[in-house]
Tab-separated table of C-alpha atoms in Angstrom:
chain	number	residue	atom	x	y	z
O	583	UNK	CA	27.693	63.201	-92.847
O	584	UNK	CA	25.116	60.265	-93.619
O	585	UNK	CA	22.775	58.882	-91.614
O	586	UNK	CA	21.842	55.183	-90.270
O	587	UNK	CA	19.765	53.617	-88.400
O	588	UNK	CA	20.137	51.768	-84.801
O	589	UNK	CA	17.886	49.169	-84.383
O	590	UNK	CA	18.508	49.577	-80.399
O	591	UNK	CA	16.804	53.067	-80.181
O	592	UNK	CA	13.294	53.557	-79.866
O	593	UNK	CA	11.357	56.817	-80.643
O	594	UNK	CA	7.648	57.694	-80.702
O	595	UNK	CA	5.569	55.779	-82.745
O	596	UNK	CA	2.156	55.013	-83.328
O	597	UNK	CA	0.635	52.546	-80.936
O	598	UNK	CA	-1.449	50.733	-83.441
O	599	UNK	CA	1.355	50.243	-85.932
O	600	UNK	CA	4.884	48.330	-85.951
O	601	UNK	CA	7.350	50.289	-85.429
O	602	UNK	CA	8.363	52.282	-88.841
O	603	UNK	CA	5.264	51.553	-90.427
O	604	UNK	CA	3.290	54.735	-91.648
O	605	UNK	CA	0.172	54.719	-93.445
O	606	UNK	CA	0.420	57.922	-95.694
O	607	UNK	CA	-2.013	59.457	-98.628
O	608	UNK	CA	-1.457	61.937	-101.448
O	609	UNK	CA	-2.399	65.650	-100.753
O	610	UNK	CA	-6.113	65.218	-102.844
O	611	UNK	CA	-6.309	61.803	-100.920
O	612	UNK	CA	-6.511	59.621	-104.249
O	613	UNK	CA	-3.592	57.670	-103.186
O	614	UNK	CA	-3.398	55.372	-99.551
O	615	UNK	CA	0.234	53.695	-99.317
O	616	UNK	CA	0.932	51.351	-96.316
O	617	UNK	CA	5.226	52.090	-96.044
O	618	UNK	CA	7.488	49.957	-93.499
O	619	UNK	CA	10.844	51.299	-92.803
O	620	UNK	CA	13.477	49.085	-91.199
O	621	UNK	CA	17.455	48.860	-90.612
O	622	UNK	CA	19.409	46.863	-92.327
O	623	UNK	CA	21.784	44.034	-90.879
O	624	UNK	CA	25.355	45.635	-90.150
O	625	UNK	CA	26.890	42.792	-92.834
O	626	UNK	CA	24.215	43.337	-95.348
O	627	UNK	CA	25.625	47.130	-95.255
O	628	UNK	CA	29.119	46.644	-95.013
O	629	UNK	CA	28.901	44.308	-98.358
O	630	UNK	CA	26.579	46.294	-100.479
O	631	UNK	CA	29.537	49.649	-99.775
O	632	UNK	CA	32.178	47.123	-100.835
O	633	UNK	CA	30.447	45.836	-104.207
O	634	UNK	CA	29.171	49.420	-104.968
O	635	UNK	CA	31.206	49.490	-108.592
O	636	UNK	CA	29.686	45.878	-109.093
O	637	UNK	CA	26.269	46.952	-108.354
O	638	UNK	CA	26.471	50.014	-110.582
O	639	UNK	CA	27.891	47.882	-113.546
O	640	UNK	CA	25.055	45.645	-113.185
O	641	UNK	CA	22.465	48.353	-112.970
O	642	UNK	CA	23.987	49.884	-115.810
O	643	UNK	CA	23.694	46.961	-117.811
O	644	UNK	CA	20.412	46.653	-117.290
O	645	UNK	CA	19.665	50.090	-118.012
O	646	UNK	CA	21.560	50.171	-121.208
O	647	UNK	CA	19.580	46.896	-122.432
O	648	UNK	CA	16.174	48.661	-121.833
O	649	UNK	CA	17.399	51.845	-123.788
O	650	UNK	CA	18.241	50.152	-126.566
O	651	UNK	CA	15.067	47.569	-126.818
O	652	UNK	CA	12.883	51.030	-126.486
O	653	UNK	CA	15.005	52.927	-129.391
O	654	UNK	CA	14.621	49.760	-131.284
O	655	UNK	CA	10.956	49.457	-130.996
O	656	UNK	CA	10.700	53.026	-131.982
O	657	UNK	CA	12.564	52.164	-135.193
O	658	UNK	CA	11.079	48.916	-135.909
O	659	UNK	CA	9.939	46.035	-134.057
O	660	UNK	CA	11.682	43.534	-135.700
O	661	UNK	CA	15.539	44.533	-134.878
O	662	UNK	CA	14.969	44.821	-131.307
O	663	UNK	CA	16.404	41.181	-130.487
O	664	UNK	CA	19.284	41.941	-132.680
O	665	UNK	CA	20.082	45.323	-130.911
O	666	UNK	CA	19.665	43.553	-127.508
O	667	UNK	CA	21.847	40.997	-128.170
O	668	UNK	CA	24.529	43.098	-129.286
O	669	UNK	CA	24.535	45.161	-125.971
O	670	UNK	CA	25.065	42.180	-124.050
O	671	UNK	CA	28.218	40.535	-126.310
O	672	UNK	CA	29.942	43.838	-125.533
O	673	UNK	CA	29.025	44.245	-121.725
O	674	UNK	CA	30.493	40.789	-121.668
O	675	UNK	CA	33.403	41.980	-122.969
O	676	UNK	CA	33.776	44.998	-120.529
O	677	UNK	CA	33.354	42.312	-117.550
O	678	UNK	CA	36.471	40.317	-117.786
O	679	UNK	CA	38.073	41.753	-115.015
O	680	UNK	CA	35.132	41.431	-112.421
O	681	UNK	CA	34.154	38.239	-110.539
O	682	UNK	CA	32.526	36.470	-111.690
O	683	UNK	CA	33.632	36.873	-115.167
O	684	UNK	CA	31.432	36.988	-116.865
O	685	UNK	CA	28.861	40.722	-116.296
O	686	UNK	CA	25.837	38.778	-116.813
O	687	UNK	CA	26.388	36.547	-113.976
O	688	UNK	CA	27.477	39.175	-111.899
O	689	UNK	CA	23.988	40.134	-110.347
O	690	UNK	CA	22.543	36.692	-109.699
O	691	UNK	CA	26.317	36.554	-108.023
O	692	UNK	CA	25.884	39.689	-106.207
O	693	UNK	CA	22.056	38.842	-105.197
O	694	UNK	CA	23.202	35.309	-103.925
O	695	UNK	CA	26.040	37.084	-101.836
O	696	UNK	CA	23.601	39.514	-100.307
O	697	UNK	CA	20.890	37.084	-99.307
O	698	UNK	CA	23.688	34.885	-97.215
O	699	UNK	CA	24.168	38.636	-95.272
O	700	UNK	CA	21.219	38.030	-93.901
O	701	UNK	CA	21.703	35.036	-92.174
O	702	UNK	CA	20.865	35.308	-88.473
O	703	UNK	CA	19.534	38.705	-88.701
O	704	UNK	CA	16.855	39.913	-86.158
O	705	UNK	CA	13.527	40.674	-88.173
O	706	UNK	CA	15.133	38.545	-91.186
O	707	UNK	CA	13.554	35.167	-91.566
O	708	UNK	CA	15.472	33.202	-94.236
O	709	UNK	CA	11.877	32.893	-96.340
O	710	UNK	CA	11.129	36.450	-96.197
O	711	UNK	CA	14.878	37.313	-97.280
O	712	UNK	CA	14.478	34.915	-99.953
O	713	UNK	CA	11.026	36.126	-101.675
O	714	UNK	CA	12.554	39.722	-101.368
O	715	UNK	CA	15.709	38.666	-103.139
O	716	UNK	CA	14.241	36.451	-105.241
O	717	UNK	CA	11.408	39.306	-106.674
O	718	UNK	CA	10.683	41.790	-104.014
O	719	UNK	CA	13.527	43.522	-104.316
O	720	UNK	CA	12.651	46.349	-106.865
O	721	UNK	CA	15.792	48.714	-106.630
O	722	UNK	CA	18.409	50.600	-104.630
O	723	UNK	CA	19.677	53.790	-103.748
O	724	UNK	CA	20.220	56.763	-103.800
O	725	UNK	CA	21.076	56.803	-107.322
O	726	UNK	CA	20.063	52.783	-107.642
O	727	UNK	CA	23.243	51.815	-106.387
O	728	UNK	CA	23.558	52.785	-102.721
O	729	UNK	CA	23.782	50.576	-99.624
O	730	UNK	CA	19.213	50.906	-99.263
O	731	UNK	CA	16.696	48.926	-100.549
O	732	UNK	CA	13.212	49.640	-101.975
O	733	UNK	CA	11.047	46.542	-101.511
O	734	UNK	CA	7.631	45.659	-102.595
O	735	UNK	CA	5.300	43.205	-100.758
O	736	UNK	CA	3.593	40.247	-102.174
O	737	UNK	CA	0.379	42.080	-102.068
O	738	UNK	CA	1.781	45.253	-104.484
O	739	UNK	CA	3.418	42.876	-106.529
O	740	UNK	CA	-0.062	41.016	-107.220
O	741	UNK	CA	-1.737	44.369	-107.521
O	742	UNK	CA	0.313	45.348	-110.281
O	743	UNK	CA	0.727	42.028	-112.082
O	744	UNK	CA	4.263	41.583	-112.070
O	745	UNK	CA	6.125	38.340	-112.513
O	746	UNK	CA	9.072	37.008	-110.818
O	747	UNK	CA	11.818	39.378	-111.592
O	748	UNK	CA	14.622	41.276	-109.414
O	749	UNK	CA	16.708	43.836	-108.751
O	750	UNK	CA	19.188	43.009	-111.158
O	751	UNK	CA	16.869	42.305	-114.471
O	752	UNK	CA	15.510	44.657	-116.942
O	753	UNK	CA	12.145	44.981	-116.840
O	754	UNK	CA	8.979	46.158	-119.405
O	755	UNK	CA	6.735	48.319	-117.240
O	756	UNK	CA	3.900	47.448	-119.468
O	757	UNK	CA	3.055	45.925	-122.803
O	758	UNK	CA	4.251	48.458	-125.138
O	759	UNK	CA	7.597	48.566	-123.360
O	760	UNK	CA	7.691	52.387	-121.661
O	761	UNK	CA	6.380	53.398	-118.706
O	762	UNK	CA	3.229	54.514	-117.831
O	763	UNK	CA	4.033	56.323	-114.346
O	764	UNK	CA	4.582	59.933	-115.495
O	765	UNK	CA	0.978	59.986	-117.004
O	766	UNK	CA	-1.210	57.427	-114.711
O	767	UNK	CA	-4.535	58.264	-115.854
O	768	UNK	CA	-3.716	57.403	-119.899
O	769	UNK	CA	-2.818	53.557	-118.991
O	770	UNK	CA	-5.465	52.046	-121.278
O	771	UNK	CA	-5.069	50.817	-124.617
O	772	UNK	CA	-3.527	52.432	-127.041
O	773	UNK	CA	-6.651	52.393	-129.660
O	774	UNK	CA	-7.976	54.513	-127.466
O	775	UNK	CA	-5.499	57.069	-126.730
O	776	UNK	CA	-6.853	59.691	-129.327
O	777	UNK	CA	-10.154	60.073	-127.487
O	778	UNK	CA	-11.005	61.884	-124.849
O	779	UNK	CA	-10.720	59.339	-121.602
O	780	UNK	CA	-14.079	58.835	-119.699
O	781	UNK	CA	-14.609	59.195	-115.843
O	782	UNK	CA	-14.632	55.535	-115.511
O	783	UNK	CA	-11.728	54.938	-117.631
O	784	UNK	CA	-9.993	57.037	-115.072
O	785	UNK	CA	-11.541	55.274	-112.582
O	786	UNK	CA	-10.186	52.169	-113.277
O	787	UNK	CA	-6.696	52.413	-114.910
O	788	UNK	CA	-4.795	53.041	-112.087
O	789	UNK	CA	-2.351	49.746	-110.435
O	790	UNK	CA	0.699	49.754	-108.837
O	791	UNK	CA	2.471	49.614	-111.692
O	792	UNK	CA	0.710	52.776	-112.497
O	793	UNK	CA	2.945	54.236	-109.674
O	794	UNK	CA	6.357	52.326	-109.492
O	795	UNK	CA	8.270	55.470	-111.312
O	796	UNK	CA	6.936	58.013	-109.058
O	797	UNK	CA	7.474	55.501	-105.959
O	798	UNK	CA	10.683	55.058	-107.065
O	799	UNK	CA	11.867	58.588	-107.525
O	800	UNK	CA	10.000	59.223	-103.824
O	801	UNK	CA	12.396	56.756	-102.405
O	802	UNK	CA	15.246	57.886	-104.600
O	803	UNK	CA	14.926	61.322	-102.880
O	804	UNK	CA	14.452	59.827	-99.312
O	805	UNK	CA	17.674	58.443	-99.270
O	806	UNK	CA	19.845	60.994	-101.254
O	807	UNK	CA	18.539	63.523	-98.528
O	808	UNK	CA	17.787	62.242	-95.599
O	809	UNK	CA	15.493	63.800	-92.655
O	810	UNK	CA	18.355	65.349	-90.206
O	811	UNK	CA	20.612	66.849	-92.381
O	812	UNK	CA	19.741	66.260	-95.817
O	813	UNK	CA	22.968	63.823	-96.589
O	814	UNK	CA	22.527	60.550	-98.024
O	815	UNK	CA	21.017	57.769	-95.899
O	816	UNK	CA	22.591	54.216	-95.143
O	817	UNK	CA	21.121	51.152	-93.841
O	818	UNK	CA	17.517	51.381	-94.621
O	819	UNK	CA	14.965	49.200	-96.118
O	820	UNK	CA	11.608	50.668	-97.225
O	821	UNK	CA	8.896	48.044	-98.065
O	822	UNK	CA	5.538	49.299	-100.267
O	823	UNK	CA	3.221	47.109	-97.874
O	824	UNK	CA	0.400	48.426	-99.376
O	825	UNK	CA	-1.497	50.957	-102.783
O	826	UNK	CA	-5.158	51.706	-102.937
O	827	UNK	CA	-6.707	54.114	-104.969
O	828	UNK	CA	-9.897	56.068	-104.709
O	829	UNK	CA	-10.697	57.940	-107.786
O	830	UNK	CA	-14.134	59.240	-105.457
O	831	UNK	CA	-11.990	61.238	-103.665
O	832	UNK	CA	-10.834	63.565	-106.263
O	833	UNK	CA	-12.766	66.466	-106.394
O	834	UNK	CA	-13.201	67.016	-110.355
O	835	UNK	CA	-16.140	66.257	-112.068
O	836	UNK	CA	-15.444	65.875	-115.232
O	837	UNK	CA	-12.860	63.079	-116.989
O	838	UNK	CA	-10.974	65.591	-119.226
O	839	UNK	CA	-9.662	67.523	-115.810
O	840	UNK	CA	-8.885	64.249	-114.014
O	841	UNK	CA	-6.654	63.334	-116.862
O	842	UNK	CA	-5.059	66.415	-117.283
O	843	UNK	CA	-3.761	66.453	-113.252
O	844	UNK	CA	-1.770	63.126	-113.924
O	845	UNK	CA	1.325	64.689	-113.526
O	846	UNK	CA	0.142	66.485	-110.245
O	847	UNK	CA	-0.999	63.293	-109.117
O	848	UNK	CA	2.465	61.826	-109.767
O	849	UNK	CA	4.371	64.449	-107.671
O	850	UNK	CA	2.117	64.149	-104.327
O	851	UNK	CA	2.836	60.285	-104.632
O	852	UNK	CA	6.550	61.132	-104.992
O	853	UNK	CA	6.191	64.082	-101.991
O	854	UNK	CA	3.897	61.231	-100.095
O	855	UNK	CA	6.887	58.571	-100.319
O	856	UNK	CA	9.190	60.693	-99.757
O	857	UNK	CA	8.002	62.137	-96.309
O	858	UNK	CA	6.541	59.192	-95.302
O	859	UNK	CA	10.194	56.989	-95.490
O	860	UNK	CA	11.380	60.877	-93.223
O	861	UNK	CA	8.901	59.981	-90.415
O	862	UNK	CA	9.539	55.653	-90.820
O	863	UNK	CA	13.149	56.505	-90.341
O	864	UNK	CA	12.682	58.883	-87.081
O	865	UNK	CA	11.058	56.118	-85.416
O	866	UNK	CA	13.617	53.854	-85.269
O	867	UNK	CA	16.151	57.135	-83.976
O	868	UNK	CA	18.776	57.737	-86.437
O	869	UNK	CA	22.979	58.417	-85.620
O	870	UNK	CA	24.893	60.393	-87.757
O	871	UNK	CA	27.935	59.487	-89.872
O	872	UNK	CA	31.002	61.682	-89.328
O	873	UNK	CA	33.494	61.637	-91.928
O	874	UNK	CA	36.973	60.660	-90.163
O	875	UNK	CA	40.435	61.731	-90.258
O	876	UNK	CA	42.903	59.695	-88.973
O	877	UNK	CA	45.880	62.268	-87.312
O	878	UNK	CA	49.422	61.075	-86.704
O	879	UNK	CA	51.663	63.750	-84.789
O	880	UNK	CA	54.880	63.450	-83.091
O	881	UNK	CA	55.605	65.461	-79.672
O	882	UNK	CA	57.332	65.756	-77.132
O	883	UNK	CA	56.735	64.546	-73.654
O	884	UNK	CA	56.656	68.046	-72.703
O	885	UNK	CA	53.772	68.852	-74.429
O	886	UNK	CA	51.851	65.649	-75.092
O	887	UNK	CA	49.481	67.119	-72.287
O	888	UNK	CA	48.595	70.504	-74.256
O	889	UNK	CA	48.067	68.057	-77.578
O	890	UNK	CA	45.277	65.522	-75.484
O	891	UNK	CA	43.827	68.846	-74.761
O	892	UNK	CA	43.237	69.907	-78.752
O	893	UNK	CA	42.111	66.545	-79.510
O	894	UNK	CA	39.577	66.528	-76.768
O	895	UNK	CA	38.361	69.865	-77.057
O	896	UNK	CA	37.636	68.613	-81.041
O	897	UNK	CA	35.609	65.602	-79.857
O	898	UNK	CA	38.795	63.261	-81.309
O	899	UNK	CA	40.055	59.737	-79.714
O	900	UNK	CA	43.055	58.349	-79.034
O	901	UNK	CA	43.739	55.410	-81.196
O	902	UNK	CA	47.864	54.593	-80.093
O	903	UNK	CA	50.706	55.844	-78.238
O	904	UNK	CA	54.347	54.964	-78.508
O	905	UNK	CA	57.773	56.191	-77.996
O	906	UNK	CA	60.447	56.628	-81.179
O	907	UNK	CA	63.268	54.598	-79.964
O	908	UNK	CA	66.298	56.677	-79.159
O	909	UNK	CA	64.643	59.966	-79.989
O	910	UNK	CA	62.532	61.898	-77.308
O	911	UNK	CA	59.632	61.696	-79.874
O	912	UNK	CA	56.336	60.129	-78.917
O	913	UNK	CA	53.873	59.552	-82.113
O	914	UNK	CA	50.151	59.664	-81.191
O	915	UNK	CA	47.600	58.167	-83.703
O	916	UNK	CA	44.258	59.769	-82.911
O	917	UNK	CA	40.927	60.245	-85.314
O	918	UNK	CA	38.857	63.823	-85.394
O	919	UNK	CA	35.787	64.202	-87.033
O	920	UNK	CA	36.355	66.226	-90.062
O	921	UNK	CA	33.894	68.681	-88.873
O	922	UNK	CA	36.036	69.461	-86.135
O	923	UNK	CA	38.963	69.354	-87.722
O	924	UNK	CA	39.218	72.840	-89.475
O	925	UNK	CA	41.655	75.365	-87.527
O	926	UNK	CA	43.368	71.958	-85.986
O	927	UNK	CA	46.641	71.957	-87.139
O	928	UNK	CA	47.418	75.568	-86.714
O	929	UNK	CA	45.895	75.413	-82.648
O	930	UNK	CA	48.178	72.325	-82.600
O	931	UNK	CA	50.792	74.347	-83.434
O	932	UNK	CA	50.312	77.309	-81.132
O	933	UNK	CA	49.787	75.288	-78.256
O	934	UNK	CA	52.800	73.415	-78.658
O	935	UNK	CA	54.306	75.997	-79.450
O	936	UNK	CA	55.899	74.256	-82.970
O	937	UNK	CA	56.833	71.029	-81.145
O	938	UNK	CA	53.738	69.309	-82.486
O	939	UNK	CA	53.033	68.940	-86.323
O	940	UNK	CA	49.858	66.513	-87.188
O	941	UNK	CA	49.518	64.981	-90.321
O	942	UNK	CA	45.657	64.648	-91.331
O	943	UNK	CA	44.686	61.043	-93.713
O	944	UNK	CA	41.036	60.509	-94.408
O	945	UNK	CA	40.035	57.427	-92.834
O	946	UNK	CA	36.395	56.808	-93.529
O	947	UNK	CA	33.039	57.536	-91.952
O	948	UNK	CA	31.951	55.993	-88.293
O	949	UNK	CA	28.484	56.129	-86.140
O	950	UNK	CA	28.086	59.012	-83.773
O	951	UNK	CA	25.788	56.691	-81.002
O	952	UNK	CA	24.177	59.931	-79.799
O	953	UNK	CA	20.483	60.894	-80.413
O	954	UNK	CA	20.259	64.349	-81.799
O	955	UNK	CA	16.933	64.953	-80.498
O	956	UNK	CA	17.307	63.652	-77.180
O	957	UNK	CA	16.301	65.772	-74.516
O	958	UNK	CA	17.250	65.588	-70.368
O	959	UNK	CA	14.216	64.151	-68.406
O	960	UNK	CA	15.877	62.785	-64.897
O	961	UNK	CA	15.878	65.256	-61.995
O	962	UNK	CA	19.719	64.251	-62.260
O	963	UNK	CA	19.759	65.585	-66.283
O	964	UNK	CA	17.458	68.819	-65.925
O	965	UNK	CA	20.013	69.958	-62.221
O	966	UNK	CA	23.499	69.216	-64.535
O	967	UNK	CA	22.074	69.963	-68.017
O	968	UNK	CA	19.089	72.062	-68.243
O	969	UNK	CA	15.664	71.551	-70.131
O	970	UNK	CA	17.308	71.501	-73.315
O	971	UNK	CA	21.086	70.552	-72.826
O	972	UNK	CA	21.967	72.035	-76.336
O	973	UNK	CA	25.771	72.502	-75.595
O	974	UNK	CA	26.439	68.842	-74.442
O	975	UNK	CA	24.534	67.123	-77.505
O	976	UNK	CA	26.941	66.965	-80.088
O	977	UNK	CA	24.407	65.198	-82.460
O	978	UNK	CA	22.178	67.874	-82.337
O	979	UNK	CA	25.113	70.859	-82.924
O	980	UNK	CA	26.421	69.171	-86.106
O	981	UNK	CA	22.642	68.292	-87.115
O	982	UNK	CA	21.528	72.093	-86.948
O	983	UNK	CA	25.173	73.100	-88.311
């Protein structure tokens, strides 16, 4: 089961603070982010799960491109237009059976499509949507092509000197074409990557850019396992607001040791992200997403009664009920979670004793509107329910398992 969010439910938040936003820093306090986490609108959802394979072809694309510029600048400098160019004739040619055409117009097609999903959205001013479409938007997920967005502001975005570019485009993360996230504090030039960095070398490498890997892989995480019960998140955009870092709050002395904890540096940014998009997400109270079956089964009138019973007692609905002409056969059409669903058939069975048979098709996931972690607080709730009320919340059963 996944997880979304309902933009009608409120939760605890900080009173200072919109809701979602958390201001977060890194375990040795080095690293302040500023993180906003906010629903999506319902259409902008439904049409990034239809154009899925489309999004994944064009983040492939872009992917390949950037592997084969780097292999070619490893080789030799010159080639790497030819090798480029060659990856794009043949992605072309994988593309004729997708709209648009052509695969290199498929992501300006896809970005255009999304931005119009936005229209008349609460929180969604058509400017806003347009500057994160138009650069903002840095990637999705989980696994950069799910139905979530990672967004930077126009303050991050100036902080690490990037130009206009979005989801869809390959992009150099700095000017020798790799990335410097996985080692931050070795960012400077390359005629002096030999020596031993100085203090304020360290001091004043560090941008944005510095980050974006370990930001991304934070958010990457955040949304393949998401705070209730670790499934994959839908619905969710996470906006980098703000990055400042303060190299006086690490506590070595010495330049050689400040370099060396780069990579530790990089994983508290990625744990910071990470649990900071958890708590975001609480605060706007997020349902679960049950994986459906839809069950047909034909009955009797005799024991349609004992069958409502099963399908109640497994939290299913009634979808339709009509009676076979000229046979004494009614066919209910009912969905169970699959959850529930295990044992169904044969207590079908039993209870009907073999005049009911259900037949069990996967029909998709849908929104359980209950809040796992709500609690009674009415004189009314505490007299019926209790202080906790653990049997009645379903949420709160499947969320603890």
């Amino acid at each position: 089961s996944g997880k979304s969010v309902d933009a009608d439910d409120s939760r605890a938040k900080p009173e200072d603070l919109p809701r979602g936003e958390i201001h977060t820093a890194t375990a040795n306090g080095q690293v302040t982010l500023s993180i906003l986490v906010e629903p999506l609108p319902e259409k902008t959802i439904k049409f990034m799960t239809r154009h899925a394979r489309d999004i994944k072809r064009v983040v492939n694309l872009a992917s390949s491109q950037r592997r084969h510029r780097l292999n070619a600048a490893a080789e030799a400098l010159d080639e790497m237009d030819v090798i480029a160019g060659s990856v794009d004739v043949d992605s072309d040619d994988e593309a004729k059976t997708t709209k648009p055409s052509r695969l290199s117009e498929l992501g300006p097609w896809l970005s255009t499509r999304m931005q119009e999903t936005f229209n008349k959205a609460k929180g969604w001013e058509p400017l806003r949507v347009e500057r994160i479409m138009n650069d903002g938007l840095r990637v999705l997920g989980p696994r950069q092509v799910g139905p979530n967005m990672l967004i930077y502001s126009t303050q991050v975005l100036e902080q690490s000197g990037r130009t206009s570019s979005s989801w869809y485009k390959q992009r150099e993360h700095n000017g020798r074409g790799a990335s410097s996230a996985a080692t931050p504090y070795l960012s400077g030039d390359e005629s002096d990557s030999e020596d031993t960095p100085t203090l304020e070398s360290v001091r004043t490498a560090h941008t944005a850019r510095d980050f974006e890997e370990s930001i991304n892989t934070g958010f990457q995480l955040a949304m393949q396992s998401g705070p209730l019960c670790f499934e994959p998140v839908v619905g969710v955009a996470v906006t980098i607001k703000n990055i400042v870092f303060n190299p006086e709050a690490s506590t070595s002395s010495d330049a050689t040791r400040s370099a060396s904890s780069a990579s530790s540096l990089s994983g508290q940014v990625i744990t910071a992200v990470r649990d900071a998009i958890w708590t975001g997400l609480l605060h706007w109270s997020p349902r679960l997403h049950l994986a459906m079956y839809t069950c047909d089964i034909q009955a009797t009138s005799e024991v349609l009664g004992k069958v409502y019973g099963v399908i109640n007692r497994r939290h299913g609905r009634i979808l339709s009920e009509e009676m076979r002409e000229g046979t004494p056969y009614f066919i209910i059409k009912a969905s169970i979670p699959i959850v529930e669903s295990f044992g169904f058939a044969d207590e079908i069975r039993k209870r009907s004793s073999g005049a009911a048979v259900p037949l069990l098709i996967f029909r998709g996931f849908e929104s359980l509107n209950v809040d796992p972690f709500w609690v009674p607080t009415t004189e009314e709730e505490l007299e019926d329910l209790g202080e906790k009320a653990d049997k009645d919340n379903v949420a709160k059963k499947y969320m603890d398992g």
